[in-house]
Amino acid sequence: MPSGIGRTTWVIAEGYIPGASTGPEPEMLSHETACVVNIGDTDAHVTVTLYFTDREPVGPYRFVVPARRTLHQRFNDFQEPEPVPRDTPYASVIQSDVPVVVQHTRLDSRQPPHALITTTAYPV
Amino acid sequence: MPSGIGRTTWVIAEGYIPGASTGPEPEMLSHETACVVNIGDTDAHVTVTLYFTDREPVGPYRFVVPARRTLHQRFNDFQEPEPVPRDTPYASVIQSDVPVVVQHTRLDSRQPPHALITTTAYPV
Amino acid sequence: MPSGIGRTTWVIAEGYIPGASTGPEPEMLSHETACVVNIGDTDAHVTVTLYFTDREPVGPYRFVVPARRTLHQRFNDFQEPEPVPRDTPYASVIQSDVPVVVQHTRLDSRQPPHALITTTAYPV
Amino acid sequence: MPSGIGRTTWVIAEGYIPGASTGPEPEMLSHETACVVNIGDTDAHVTVTLYFTDREPVGPYRFVVPARRTLHQRFNDFQEPEPVPRDTPYASVIQSDVPVVVQHTRLDSRQPPHALITTTAYPV
């Protein structure tokens, strides 16, 4: 397996966590996820910066994706420096100290059944 | 954060605003959105040109994405030079004077519950 | 507007037209679409070749996307050299004599309400 | 038709097979698919490696996409070296000895009607 697959900067221009949910949690909680996979042999130290419509960016949010692991990080679970507001448009920039691959997903359960979206993020 | 992330021209080949909606507005109104994020330190002056099946392109539609901000611009809200027709296939070219990243989303609430689609736009 | 935006070959690896539908036609008929936009000043002569699991490729299917126009071409509507089978996995290669941009969409109305998917096709 | 269209390594950072399903099988079984198309004149020998959150990668899973064919391979159907766990986040790296194109799809039928997602995978 080649090491260091992917890029060190990714962008997701769409971001929106619905404030309402139906169904059992955590699986049916309305959420947004940055799916990050680190194929290399070195842990990836990832920082996320959030961009908003009417105020300065917030971040960095930090997490680690260990070597040869994937982490499907919910934006819902970010606490520091502050929780991600619900029902609010945002965008995100994901940066890593080693190459990773990022895919964006949302589950929207405001009305049952849930709707899903996904896209490969934009590799810078 | 590196400045000037992205591209200055993006294409969304799919465009279609359903003419019908169910549920509370504005959140459940059937809509299409160009999510634009400007990570740089200079305001982005964006122009959108729409392409149709059977007539000449329409535009430019204009908006600004300030430095370090995102704007999730609904095609529904375009008024000048003319509103975007509903139930009509179109495509769009998004141009900016500084690099940005663009993601396409549709919410279709013709039948409840709503359906969602998204994709990173095509970077030229 | 720069001329000749896009590529001359695109690939959609996923293809599947559900054989069942619910709701009014044509809008709610289960369908797959290749959304093609031709931003240039020369008509695009497009050919599509379909790939299957267990037989030789079929094509070319042919259509024209005039200069400065978009065409959201349903695979359902292909007749020559043969209709596209329903409930059958396929893939498609879209080729054009001038650069275009291609986005893939499916509407699946086997169960109401409908599900939608989209992605920017793979630019070769 | 040009031979050897695509890439030999692709990444899908999002992976999740819902453990529950509603509706008739196999078509409405909750599933994830790697749609692979081989446009060239040489058979593609494909290997898939799966990445998890909390254990070492699993693989290779192996299949062949014959020359001029597509295969929409369900992750559900992988048996060797072990079945893919349900309700478990994973990611996948798809490698081929000849260029192919890969698109990712999920059908989620935990609640009827089903939800669908797709994206062109990340080409390395």
Tab-separated table of C-alpha atoms in Angstrom:
chain	number	residue	atom	x	y	z
A	1	MET	CA	0.000	0.000	0.000
A	2	PRO	CA	1.530	3.364	-0.959
A	3	SER	CA	2.018	5.692	2.013
A	4	GLY	CA	0.757	9.235	2.253
A	5	ILE	CA	-2.301	8.967	0.003
A	6	GLY	CA	-4.348	12.127	-0.373
A	7	ARG	CA	-3.828	15.792	0.419
A	8	THR	CA	-3.091	17.912	3.483
A	9	THR	CA	-5.832	20.523	2.899
A	10	TRP	CA	-9.495	19.884	2.040
A	11	VAL	CA	-12.527	22.165	1.787
A	12	ILE	CA	-16.242	21.493	2.363
A	13	ALA	CA	-18.165	24.577	1.249
A	14	GLU	CA	-21.537	23.234	2.415
A	15	GLY	CA	-22.209	22.870	6.102
A	16	TYR	CA	-25.493	22.850	8.010
A	17	ILE	CA	-26.545	20.834	11.057
A	18	PRO	CA	-30.341	20.705	11.288
A	19	GLY	CA	-31.508	21.641	14.766
A	20	ALA	CA	-34.296	19.063	14.820
A	21	SER	CA	-34.190	15.280	14.676
A	22	THR	CA	-36.493	12.302	14.775
A	23	GLY	CA	-35.636	8.723	15.645
A	24	PRO	CA	-33.217	6.990	17.981
A	25	GLU	CA	-29.889	8.615	18.846
A	26	PRO	CA	-27.065	8.619	18.080
A	27	GLU	CA	-27.650	6.980	14.698
A	28	MET	CA	-30.662	9.049	13.625
A	29	LEU	CA	-29.586	12.348	15.169
A	30	SER	CA	-29.292	14.969	12.438
A	31	HIS	CA	-25.578	15.336	11.931
A	32	GLU	CA	-22.731	16.330	9.646
A	33	THR	CA	-19.574	14.291	9.365
A	34	ALA	CA	-16.086	14.767	7.977
A	35	CYS	CA	-14.956	11.244	7.117
A	36	VAL	CA	-11.152	11.219	7.233
A	37	VAL	CA	-8.965	8.251	6.336
A	38	ASN	CA	-5.253	8.107	7.044
A	39	ILE	CA	-3.679	5.362	4.964
A	40	GLY	CA	-0.119	6.176	5.947
A	41	ASP	CA	2.068	4.905	8.777
A	42	THR	CA	2.184	8.220	10.677
A	43	ASP	CA	-0.618	9.618	12.864
A	44	ALA	CA	-2.483	12.537	11.277
A	45	HIS	CA	-2.956	15.625	13.451
A	46	VAL	CA	-6.013	17.305	11.961
A	47	THR	CA	-7.291	20.851	12.505
A	48	VAL	CA	-10.650	22.134	11.302
A	49	THR	CA	-11.535	25.800	10.836
A	50	LEU	CA	-15.174	26.824	10.402
A	51	TYR	CA	-16.309	29.737	8.253
A	52	PHE	CA	-19.587	31.565	8.776
A	53	THR	CA	-21.742	34.130	6.996
A	54	ASP	CA	-21.488	37.001	9.407
A	55	ARG	CA	-18.567	36.536	11.778
A	56	GLU	CA	-14.887	35.627	11.898
A	57	PRO	CA	-13.774	31.995	11.457
A	58	VAL	CA	-13.785	29.708	14.491
A	59	GLY	CA	-11.121	27.162	15.290
A	60	PRO	CA	-8.982	25.274	15.277
A	61	TYR	CA	-10.886	22.186	16.272
A	62	ARG	CA	-8.394	19.370	16.740
A	63	PHE	CA	-8.435	15.597	16.477
A	64	VAL	CA	-6.067	12.778	15.594
A	65	VAL	CA	-6.551	10.083	12.988
A	66	PRO	CA	-4.042	7.382	13.888
A	67	ALA	CA	-1.916	5.663	11.268
A	68	ARG	CA	-3.943	3.165	9.181
A	69	ARG	CA	-7.259	4.276	10.665
A	70	THR	CA	-10.364	6.173	9.620
A	71	LEU	CA	-12.318	8.613	11.780
A	72	HIS	CA	-15.815	9.734	10.867
A	73	GLN	CA	-15.801	12.920	12.922
A	74	ARG	CA	-19.190	14.481	13.600
A	75	PHE	CA	-19.208	18.268	13.609
A	76	ASN	CA	-21.953	17.880	16.233
A	77	ASP	CA	-19.365	16.592	18.682
A	78	PHE	CA	-16.970	19.546	18.466
A	79	GLN	CA	-16.811	21.326	21.854
A	80	GLU	CA	-13.622	23.399	21.831
A	81	PRO	CA	-13.239	26.295	21.155
A	82	GLU	CA	-17.093	26.289	20.973
A	83	PRO	CA	-19.948	24.005	19.823
A	84	VAL	CA	-21.064	24.279	16.192
A	85	PRO	CA	-24.331	26.236	16.050
A	86	ARG	CA	-27.379	24.396	14.664
A	87	ASP	CA	-29.548	25.650	11.796
A	88	THR	CA	-26.653	27.850	10.675
A	89	PRO	CA	-24.789	27.754	7.332
A	90	TYR	CA	-21.063	27.214	7.628
A	91	ALA	CA	-18.112	25.889	5.641
A	92	SER	CA	-15.009	24.046	6.793
A	93	VAL	CA	-11.334	23.741	5.960
A	94	ILE	CA	-9.662	20.526	7.085
A	95	GLN	CA	-5.879	20.526	7.427
A	96	SER	CA	-3.595	17.638	8.319
A	97	ASP	CA	0.129	17.323	8.893
A	98	VAL	CA	0.186	14.192	6.693
A	99	PRO	CA	-1.887	13.384	3.584
A	100	VAL	CA	-5.435	12.141	4.207
A	101	VAL	CA	-8.659	11.795	2.193
A	102	VAL	CA	-11.878	13.570	3.261
A	103	GLN	CA	-15.515	12.904	2.380
A	104	HIS	CA	-18.481	14.961	3.590
A	105	THR	CA	-21.790	13.454	4.737
A	106	ARG	CA	-24.986	14.766	6.295
A	107	LEU	CA	-27.909	12.890	7.799
A	108	ASP	CA	-31.014	15.064	8.040
A	109	SER	CA	-33.781	13.541	10.160
A	110	ARG	CA	-35.937	16.621	10.594
A	111	GLN	CA	-38.703	14.668	8.896
A	112	PRO	CA	-38.765	10.851	8.991
A	113	PRO	CA	-37.429	9.031	7.154
A	114	HIS	CA	-34.035	10.681	7.000
A	115	ALA	CA	-32.320	12.208	3.964
A	116	LEU	CA	-28.629	11.663	3.209
A	117	ILE	CA	-26.015	13.539	1.169
A	118	THR	CA	-22.357	12.919	0.483
A	119	THR	CA	-19.521	14.208	-1.667
A	120	THR	CA	-15.796	13.855	-1.866
A	121	ALA	CA	-14.475	17.103	-0.387
A	122	TYR	CA	-12.440	19.541	-2.499
A	123	PRO	CA	-8.739	18.602	-2.440
A	124	VAL	CA	-6.550	21.705	-2.437
B	1	MET	CA	-4.222	29.376	6.894
B	2	PRO	CA	-3.025	29.638	3.284
B	3	SER	CA	-4.683	32.447	1.336
B	4	GLY	CA	-6.483	32.074	-1.944
B	5	ILE	CA	-7.663	28.483	-1.616
B	6	GLY	CA	-9.683	27.164	-4.542
B	7	ARG	CA	-10.348	28.274	-8.095
B	8	THR	CA	-11.826	31.291	-9.844
B	9	THR	CA	-14.196	29.384	-12.173
B	10	TRP	CA	-16.580	26.562	-11.219
B	11	VAL	CA	-19.313	24.747	-13.146
B	12	ILE	CA	-22.536	23.079	-11.956
B	13	ALA	CA	-24.030	21.198	-14.912
B	14	GLU	CA	-27.181	20.177	-13.029
B	15	GLY	CA	-29.708	22.811	-12.079
B	16	TYR	CA	-33.440	22.499	-11.400
B	17	ILE	CA	-35.608	24.305	-8.865
B	18	PRO	CA	-38.814	22.327	-8.249
B	19	GLY	CA	-41.866	24.558	-8.547
B	20	ALA	CA	-43.701	22.892	-5.669
B	21	SER	CA	-42.858	22.646	-1.983
B	22	THR	CA	-44.263	21.268	1.234
B	23	GLY	CA	-43.412	22.306	4.780
B	24	PRO	CA	-42.412	25.530	6.521
B	25	GLU	CA	-40.502	28.222	4.642
B	26	PRO	CA	-37.766	29.193	4.184
B	27	GLU	CA	-36.057	26.012	5.399
B	28	MET	CA	-38.286	23.507	3.578
B	29	LEU	CA	-38.866	25.551	0.424
B	30	SER	CA	-37.588	23.596	-2.580
B	31	HIS	CA	-34.338	25.316	-3.458
B	32	GLU	CA	-30.938	25.112	-5.086
B	33	THR	CA	-27.856	26.587	-3.495
B	34	ALA	CA	-24.332	27.451	-4.579
B	35	CYS	CA	-22.317	27.224	-1.370
B	36	VAL	CA	-19.284	29.485	-1.782
B	37	VAL	CA	-16.476	29.846	0.750
B	38	ASN	CA	-13.818	32.542	0.554
B	39	ILE	CA	-10.895	31.595	2.772
B	40	GLY	CA	-8.694	34.477	1.674
B	41	ASP	CA	-8.263	37.963	3.067
B	42	THR	CA	-9.807	39.764	0.068
B	43	ASP	CA	-13.544	40.024	-0.664
B	44	ALA	CA	-14.695	37.813	-3.544
B	45	HIS	CA	-16.835	39.452	-6.218
B	46	VAL	CA	-18.788	36.577	-7.717
B	47	THR	CA	-20.755	36.450	-10.965
B	48	VAL	CA	-23.055	33.623	-11.999
B	49	THR	CA	-24.167	32.902	-15.562
B	50	LEU	CA	-27.065	30.533	-16.204
B	51	TYR	CA	-27.318	28.249	-19.237
B	52	PHE	CA	-30.603	26.900	-20.571
B	53	THR	CA	-31.823	24.331	-23.080
B	54	ASP	CA	-33.460	26.603	-25.585
B	55	ARG	CA	-32.320	30.181	-25.153
B	56	GLU	CA	-29.222	32.328	-24.672
B	57	PRO	CA	-27.427	32.437	-21.305
B	58	VAL	CA	-28.732	34.821	-18.639
B	59	GLY	CA	-26.540	36.872	-16.338
B	60	PRO	CA	-24.452	37.986	-14.729
B	61	TYR	CA	-26.005	37.569	-11.334
B	62	ARG	CA	-23.752	39.242	-8.783
B	63	PHE	CA	-22.967	38.826	-5.122
B	64	VAL	CA	-20.039	39.326	-2.755
B	65	VAL	CA	-18.520	36.765	-0.394
B	66	PRO	CA	-16.501	38.804	2.084
B	67	ALA	CA	-13.012	37.784	3.156
B	68	ARG	CA	-13.044	34.800	5.539
B	69	ARG	CA	-16.769	34.179	5.060
B	70	THR	CA	-19.062	31.651	3.416
B	71	LEU	CA	-22.278	32.427	1.562
B	72	HIS	CA	-24.816	29.745	0.754
B	73	GLN	CA	-26.509	31.568	-2.101
B	74	ARG	CA	-29.918	30.285	-3.141
B	75	PHE	CA	-30.616	30.459	-6.865
B	76	ASN	CA	-34.226	31.031	-5.786
B	77	ASP	CA	-33.242	34.461	-4.489
B	78	PHE	CA	-31.703	35.782	-7.705
B	79	GLN	CA	-33.753	38.726	-9.018
B	80	GLU	CA	-31.496	40.628	-11.418
B	81	PRO	CA	-31.351	40.414	-14.394
B	82	GLU	CA	-34.392	38.079	-13.978
B	83	PRO	CA	-35.673	35.403	-11.557
B	84	VAL	CA	-34.614	31.810	-12.196
B	85	PRO	CA	-37.538	29.909	-13.745
B	86	ARG	CA	-38.923	26.961	-11.752
B	87	ASP	CA	-39.335	23.418	-13.139
B	88	THR	CA	-36.736	24.263	-15.801
B	89	PRO	CA	-33.359	22.584	-16.404
B	90	TYR	CA	-30.394	24.906	-16.269
B	91	ALA	CA	-26.648	24.900	-15.594
B	92	SER	CA	-24.440	27.523	-13.990
B	93	VAL	CA	-20.939	28.921	-14.240
B	94	ILE	CA	-19.632	30.643	-11.118
B	95	GLN	CA	-16.740	33.083	-11.535
B	96	SER	CA	-14.868	34.981	-8.838
B	97	ASP	CA	-12.087	37.567	-8.885
B	98	VAL	CA	-10.281	35.625	-6.125
B	99	PRO	CA	-10.104	31.869	-5.516
B	100	VAL	CA	-13.112	30.288	-3.795
B	101	VAL	CA	-14.568	26.791	-3.359
B	102	VAL	CA	-18.082	25.920	-4.559
B	103	GLN	CA	-20.435	23.095	-3.593
B	104	HIS	CA	-23.895	22.488	-5.089
B	105	THR	CA	-26.951	21.484	-3.063
B	106	ARG	CA	-30.645	20.995	-3.749
B	107	LEU	CA	-33.512	20.486	-1.335
B	108	ASP	CA	-36.562	19.012	-3.075
B	109	SER	CA	-39.712	19.106	-0.928
B	110	ARG	CA	-42.259	18.361	-3.637
B	111	GLN	CA	-43.226	15.312	-1.620
B	112	PRO	CA	-42.641	15.161	2.140
B	113	PRO	CA	-40.209	14.335	3.515
B	114	HIS	CA	-37.664	16.228	1.459
B	115	ALA	CA	-34.863	14.789	-0.693
B	116	LEU	CA	-31.348	16.253	-0.694
B	117	ILE	CA	-28.430	16.146	-3.136
B	118	THR	CA	-24.953	17.645	-3.037
B	119	THR	CA	-21.690	17.548	-4.956
B	120	THR	CA	-18.484	19.504	-5.077
B	121	ALA	CA	-18.808	21.612	-8.241
B	122	TYR	CA	-16.401	21.150	-11.173
B	123	PRO	CA	-13.269	23.266	-10.673
B	124	VAL	CA	-12.021	24.657	-13.989
C	1	MET	CA	-16.661	33.998	-20.505
C	2	PRO	CA	-13.761	31.725	-21.424
C	3	SER	CA	-14.537	29.323	-24.250
C	4	GLY	CA	-14.091	25.590	-24.146
C	5	ILE	CA	-14.588	25.001	-20.412
C	6	GLY	CA	-14.388	21.382	-19.277
C	7	ARG	CA	-13.163	18.154	-20.785
C	8	THR	CA	-13.925	16.018	-23.825
C	9	THR	CA	-14.234	12.668	-21.989
C	10	TRP	CA	-16.194	11.949	-18.791
C	11	VAL	CA	-17.034	8.741	-16.960
C	12	ILE	CA	-20.018	7.802	-14.757
C	13	ALA	CA	-19.259	4.444	-13.144
C	14	GLU	CA	-22.688	4.146	-11.499
C	15	GLY	CA	-25.738	3.603	-13.655
C	16	TYR	CA	-29.083	2.023	-12.801
C	17	ILE	CA	-32.581	2.959	-13.968
C	18	PRO	CA	-35.175	1.555	-11.555
C	19	GLY	CA	-37.881	-0.304	-13.426
C	20	ALA	CA	-40.671	0.906	-11.163
C	21	SER	CA	-41.990	4.400	-10.520
C	22	THR	CA	-44.672	6.183	-8.557
C	23	GLY	CA	-46.118	9.617	-9.168
C	24	PRO	CA	-46.850	11.755	-12.204
C	25	GLU	CA	-44.722	11.461	-15.347
C	26	PRO	CA	-42.421	12.686	-16.695
C	27	GLU	CA	-41.152	14.492	-13.592
C	28	MET	CA	-41.513	11.602	-11.128
C	29	LEU	CA	-40.596	8.788	-13.500
C	30	SER	CA	-37.547	6.966	-12.152
C	31	HIS	CA	-34.730	8.167	-14.350
C	32	GLU	CA	-31.018	8.757	-14.785
C	33	THR	CA	-29.648	11.891	-16.391
C	34	ALA	CA	-26.342	13.050	-17.818
C	35	CYS	CA	-26.427	16.826	-17.390
C	36	VAL	CA	-24.134	18.315	-20.028
C	37	VAL	CA	-23.307	22.005	-20.365
C	38	ASN	CA	-21.510	23.486	-23.362
C	39	ILE	CA	-20.196	26.917	-22.469
C	40	GLY	CA	-18.315	27.425	-25.703
C	41	ASP	CA	-19.355	28.967	-29.008
C	42	THR	CA	-19.261	25.705	-30.989
C	43	ASP	CA	-21.933	22.983	-30.916
C	44	ALA	CA	-20.895	19.869	-28.998
C	45	HIS	CA	-21.449	16.532	-30.736
C	46	VAL	CA	-21.708	14.049	-27.897
C	47	THR	CA	-21.487	10.261	-27.993
C	48	VAL	CA	-22.277	7.967	-25.081
C	49	THR	CA	-21.086	4.363	-24.730
C	50	LEU	CA	-22.673	2.088	-22.150
C	51	TYR	CA	-20.795	-0.650	-20.293
C	52	PHE	CA	-22.493	-3.678	-18.754
C	53	THR	CA	-21.637	-6.546	-16.433
C	54	ASP	CA	-21.991	-9.433	-18.826
C	55	ARG	CA	-21.929	-8.243	-22.437
C	56	GLU	CA	-20.048	-5.998	-24.842
C	57	PRO	CA	-20.478	-2.208	-24.681
C	58	VAL	CA	-23.429	-0.650	-26.496
C	59	GLY	CA	-23.282	2.577	-28.466
C	60	PRO	CA	-22.675	5.142	-29.581
C	61	TYR	CA	-25.754	7.023	-28.508
C	62	ARG	CA	-25.628	10.479	-30.050
C	63	PHE	CA	-26.929	13.923	-29.227
C	64	VAL	CA	-25.953	17.546	-29.733
C	65	VAL	CA	-25.562	20.217	-27.083
C	66	PRO	CA	-25.663	23.501	-28.993
C	67	ALA	CA	-23.232	26.317	-28.254
C	68	ARG	CA	-24.054	28.111	-24.975
C	69	ARG	CA	-26.698	25.569	-23.997
C	70	THR	CA	-27.227	22.797	-21.459
C	71	LEU	CA	-28.944	19.484	-22.097
C	72	HIS	CA	-30.087	17.256	-19.258
C	73	GLN	CA	-30.208	14.030	-21.258
C	74	ARG	CA	-32.171	11.185	-19.724
C	75	PHE	CA	-30.704	7.749	-20.327
C	76	ASN	CA	-34.342	6.591	-20.315
C	77	ASP	CA	-34.870	8.374	-23.612
C	78	PHE	CA	-32.069	6.680	-25.556
C	79	GLN	CA	-33.540	4.582	-28.404
C	80	GLU	CA	-30.697	3.956	-30.867
C	81	PRO	CA	-28.897	1.587	-31.085
C	82	GLU	CA	-31.207	0.109	-28.388
C	83	PRO	CA	-33.112	1.241	-25.262
C	84	VAL	CA	-31.259	1.149	-21.935
C	85	PRO	CA	-32.453	-1.869	-19.923
C	86	ARG	CA	-34.141	-1.180	-16.587
C	87	ASP	CA	-33.085	-2.713	-13.261
C	88	THR	CA	-29.653	-3.385	-14.770
C	89	PRO	CA	-26.279	-2.026	-13.593
C	90	TYR	CA	-24.347	-0.116	-16.230
C	91	ALA	CA	-21.662	2.561	-16.569
C	92	SER	CA	-21.217	5.259	-19.190
C	93	VAL	CA	-18.485	7.112	-21.017
C	94	ILE	CA	-19.457	10.494	-22.431
C	95	GLN	CA	-17.306	11.917	-25.221
C	96	SER	CA	-17.607	15.284	-26.947
C	97	ASP	CA	-15.778	16.958	-29.811
C	98	VAL	CA	-15.484	20.157	-27.746
C	99	PRO	CA	-15.016	20.574	-23.982
C	100	VAL	CA	-18.137	20.201	-21.836
C	101	VAL	CA	-18.946	19.579	-18.160
C	102	VAL	CA	-20.992	16.546	-17.061
C	103	GLN	CA	-22.938	15.867	-13.860
C	104	HIS	CA	-24.813	12.640	-13.067
C	105	THR	CA	-28.248	12.523	-11.420
C	106	ARG	CA	-30.795	9.833	-10.596
C	107	LEU	CA	-34.367	10.147	-9.408
C	108	ASP	CA	-35.619	6.926	-7.842
C	109	SER	CA	-39.384	6.873	-7.258
C	110	ARG	CA	-39.821	3.171	-6.601
C	111	GLN	CA	-41.188	4.131	-3.203
C	112	PRO	CA	-42.759	7.556	-2.610
C	113	PRO	CA	-41.413	10.012	-1.883
C	114	HIS	CA	-38.531	9.887	-4.332
C	115	ALA	CA	-34.812	9.654	-3.556
C	116	LEU	CA	-32.202	11.718	-5.426
C	117	ILE	CA	-28.467	11.373	-5.996
C	118	THR	CA	-25.948	13.484	-7.869
C	119	THR	CA	-22.214	13.777	-8.443
C	120	THR	CA	-19.896	15.589	-10.763
C	121	ALA	CA	-18.784	12.911	-13.246
C	122	TYR	CA	-15.127	11.851	-13.471
C	123	PRO	CA	-13.216	14.136	-15.864
C	124	VAL	CA	-10.608	12.182	-17.850
D	1	MET	CA	-12.446	4.643	-27.407
D	2	PRO	CA	-9.169	5.447	-25.638
D	3	SER	CA	-7.810	2.562	-23.577
D	4	GLY	CA	-6.869	2.734	-19.932
D	5	ILE	CA	-9.228	5.473	-18.782
D	6	GLY	CA	-9.042	6.362	-15.094
D	7	ARG	CA	-6.645	5.674	-12.263
D	8	THR	CA	-5.194	2.628	-10.492
D	9	THR	CA	-5.869	3.820	-6.913
D	10	TRP	CA	-9.113	5.283	-5.525
D	11	VAL	CA	-10.239	6.163	-2.014
D	12	ILE	CA	-13.716	6.218	-0.435
D	13	ALA	CA	-13.391	7.817	3.011
D	14	GLU	CA	-17.042	7.207	3.947
D	15	GLY	CA	-18.248	3.670	4.526
D	16	TYR	CA	-21.156	2.383	6.603
D	17	ILE	CA	-23.510	-0.514	5.936
D	18	PRO	CA	-26.701	-0.074	7.975
D	19	GLY	CA	-27.545	-3.239	9.876
D	20	ALA	CA	-31.279	-2.924	9.329
D	21	SER	CA	-33.325	-2.973	6.129
D	22	THR	CA	-36.921	-2.798	4.972
D	23	GLY	CA	-38.370	-3.970	1.675
D	24	PRO	CA	-37.661	-6.783	-0.761
D	25	GLU	CA	-34.140	-8.156	-1.150
D	26	PRO	CA	-31.725	-7.895	-2.831
D	27	GLU	CA	-32.737	-4.539	-4.316
D	28	MET	CA	-33.882	-2.861	-1.101
D	29	LEU	CA	-31.332	-4.417	1.230
D	30	SER	CA	-29.265	-1.658	2.852
D	31	HIS	CA	-25.961	-1.808	1.017
D	32	GLU	CA	-22.805	-0.013	-0.055
D	33	THR	CA	-21.365	-0.402	-3.529
D	34	ALA	CA	-18.096	0.367	-5.261
D	35	CYS	CA	-19.067	0.833	-8.904
D	36	VAL	CA	-16.009	0.043	-11.008
D	37	VAL	CA	-15.800	0.414	-14.785
D	38	ASN	CA	-12.949	-0.960	-16.873
D	39	ILE	CA	-12.984	0.681	-20.278
D	40	GLY	CA	-9.730	-0.878	-21.457
D	41	ASP	CA	-9.027	-4.104	-23.307
D	42	THR	CA	-7.282	-5.830	-20.378
D	43	ASP	CA	-9.023	-7.415	-17.384
D	44	ALA	CA	-8.682	-5.405	-14.168
D	45	HIS	CA	-7.580	-7.305	-11.065
D	46	VAL	CA	-8.922	-5.232	-8.203
D	47	THR	CA	-8.018	-5.364	-4.518
D	48	VAL	CA	-9.876	-3.529	-1.763
D	49	THR	CA	-8.451	-2.734	1.676
D	50	LEU	CA	-10.778	-1.619	4.471
D	51	TYR	CA	-9.794	0.846	7.205
D	52	PHE	CA	-11.483	0.991	10.590
D	53	THR	CA	-11.553	3.243	13.636
D	54	ASP	CA	-10.019	0.952	16.181
D	55	ARG	CA	-8.185	-1.918	14.508
D	56	GLU	CA	-5.718	-2.711	11.754
D	57	PRO	CA	-6.826	-2.652	8.088
D	58	VAL	CA	-8.503	-5.736	6.641
D	59	GLY	CA	-7.870	-7.120	3.186
D	60	PRO	CA	-7.199	-7.574	0.441
D	61	TYR	CA	-10.642	-8.362	-0.900
D	62	ARG	CA	-10.276	-9.400	-4.534
D	63	PHE	CA	-12.407	-9.309	-7.650
D	64	VAL	CA	-11.974	-8.999	-11.392
D	65	VAL	CA	-13.598	-6.480	-13.696
D	66	PRO	CA	-13.206	-7.928	-17.173
D	67	ALA	CA	-12.141	-5.819	-20.119
D	68	ARG	CA	-14.941	-3.511	-21.338
D	69	ARG	CA	-17.193	-4.325	-18.388
D	70	THR	CA	-18.524	-2.673	-15.255
D	71	LEU	CA	-18.978	-4.328	-11.876
D	72	HIS	CA	-21.078	-2.766	-9.142
D	73	GLN	CA	-19.497	-4.615	-6.236
D	74	ARG	CA	-21.450	-4.612	-2.994
D	75	PHE	CA	-19.308	-4.445	0.128
D	76	ASN	CA	-22.073	-6.559	1.700
D	77	ASP	CA	-21.002	-9.473	-0.466
D	78	PHE	CA	-17.340	-9.558	0.606
D	79	GLN	CA	-16.609	-12.838	2.450
D	80	GLU	CA	-12.832	-13.273	2.367
D	81	PRO	CA	-10.811	-12.533	4.469
D	82	GLU	CA	-13.915	-11.681	6.562
D	83	PRO	CA	-17.394	-10.152	6.117
D	84	VAL	CA	-17.715	-6.379	6.455
D	85	PRO	CA	-19.256	-5.554	9.851
D	86	ARG	CA	-22.602	-3.742	9.829
D	87	ASP	CA	-23.305	-0.485	11.685
D	88	THR	CA	-19.564	0.204	11.719
D	89	PRO	CA	-17.712	3.160	10.148
D	90	TYR	CA	-15.021	2.185	7.666
D	91	ALA	CA	-13.134	3.545	4.662
D	92	SER	CA	-11.792	1.779	1.596
D	93	VAL	CA	-8.879	1.926	-0.804
D	94	ILE	CA	-9.487	0.378	-4.215
D	95	GLN	CA	-6.452	-0.635	-6.258
D	96	SER	CA	-6.342	-2.063	-9.772
D	97	ASP	CA	-3.557	-3.295	-12.032
D	98	VAL	CA	-5.037	-1.292	-14.923
D	99	PRO	CA	-6.805	2.094	-14.867
D	100	VAL	CA	-10.469	2.066	-13.839
D	101	VAL	CA	-13.047	4.589	-12.614
D	102	VAL	CA	-14.783	4.190	-9.228
D	103	GLN	CA	-18.014	5.678	-7.890
D	104	HIS	CA	-19.406	5.107	-4.385
D	105	THR	CA	-23.093	4.496	-3.614
D	106	ARG	CA	-25.128	3.604	-0.536
D	107	LEU	CA	-28.759	2.557	-0.267
D	108	ASP	CA	-30.079	2.967	3.272
D	109	SER	CA	-33.453	1.310	3.847
D	110	ARG	CA	-33.507	1.419	7.645
D	111	GLN	CA	-36.671	3.469	7.338
D	112	PRO	CA	-38.888	3.224	4.243
D	113	PRO	CA	-38.624	4.699	1.748
D	114	HIS	CA	-34.895	4.324	1.190
D	115	ALA	CA	-32.274	7.078	1.088
D	116	LEU	CA	-29.494	7.134	-1.518
D	117	ILE	CA	-26.061	8.776	-1.705
D	118	THR	CA	-23.352	8.760	-4.348
D	119	THR	CA	-20.051	10.432	-5.159
D	120	THR	CA	-17.200	9.940	-7.536
D	121	ALA	CA	-14.454	8.409	-5.387
D	122	TYR	CA	-11.159	10.246	-4.816
D	123	PRO	CA	-8.685	9.487	-7.630
D	124	VAL	CA	-5.125	9.248	-6.298
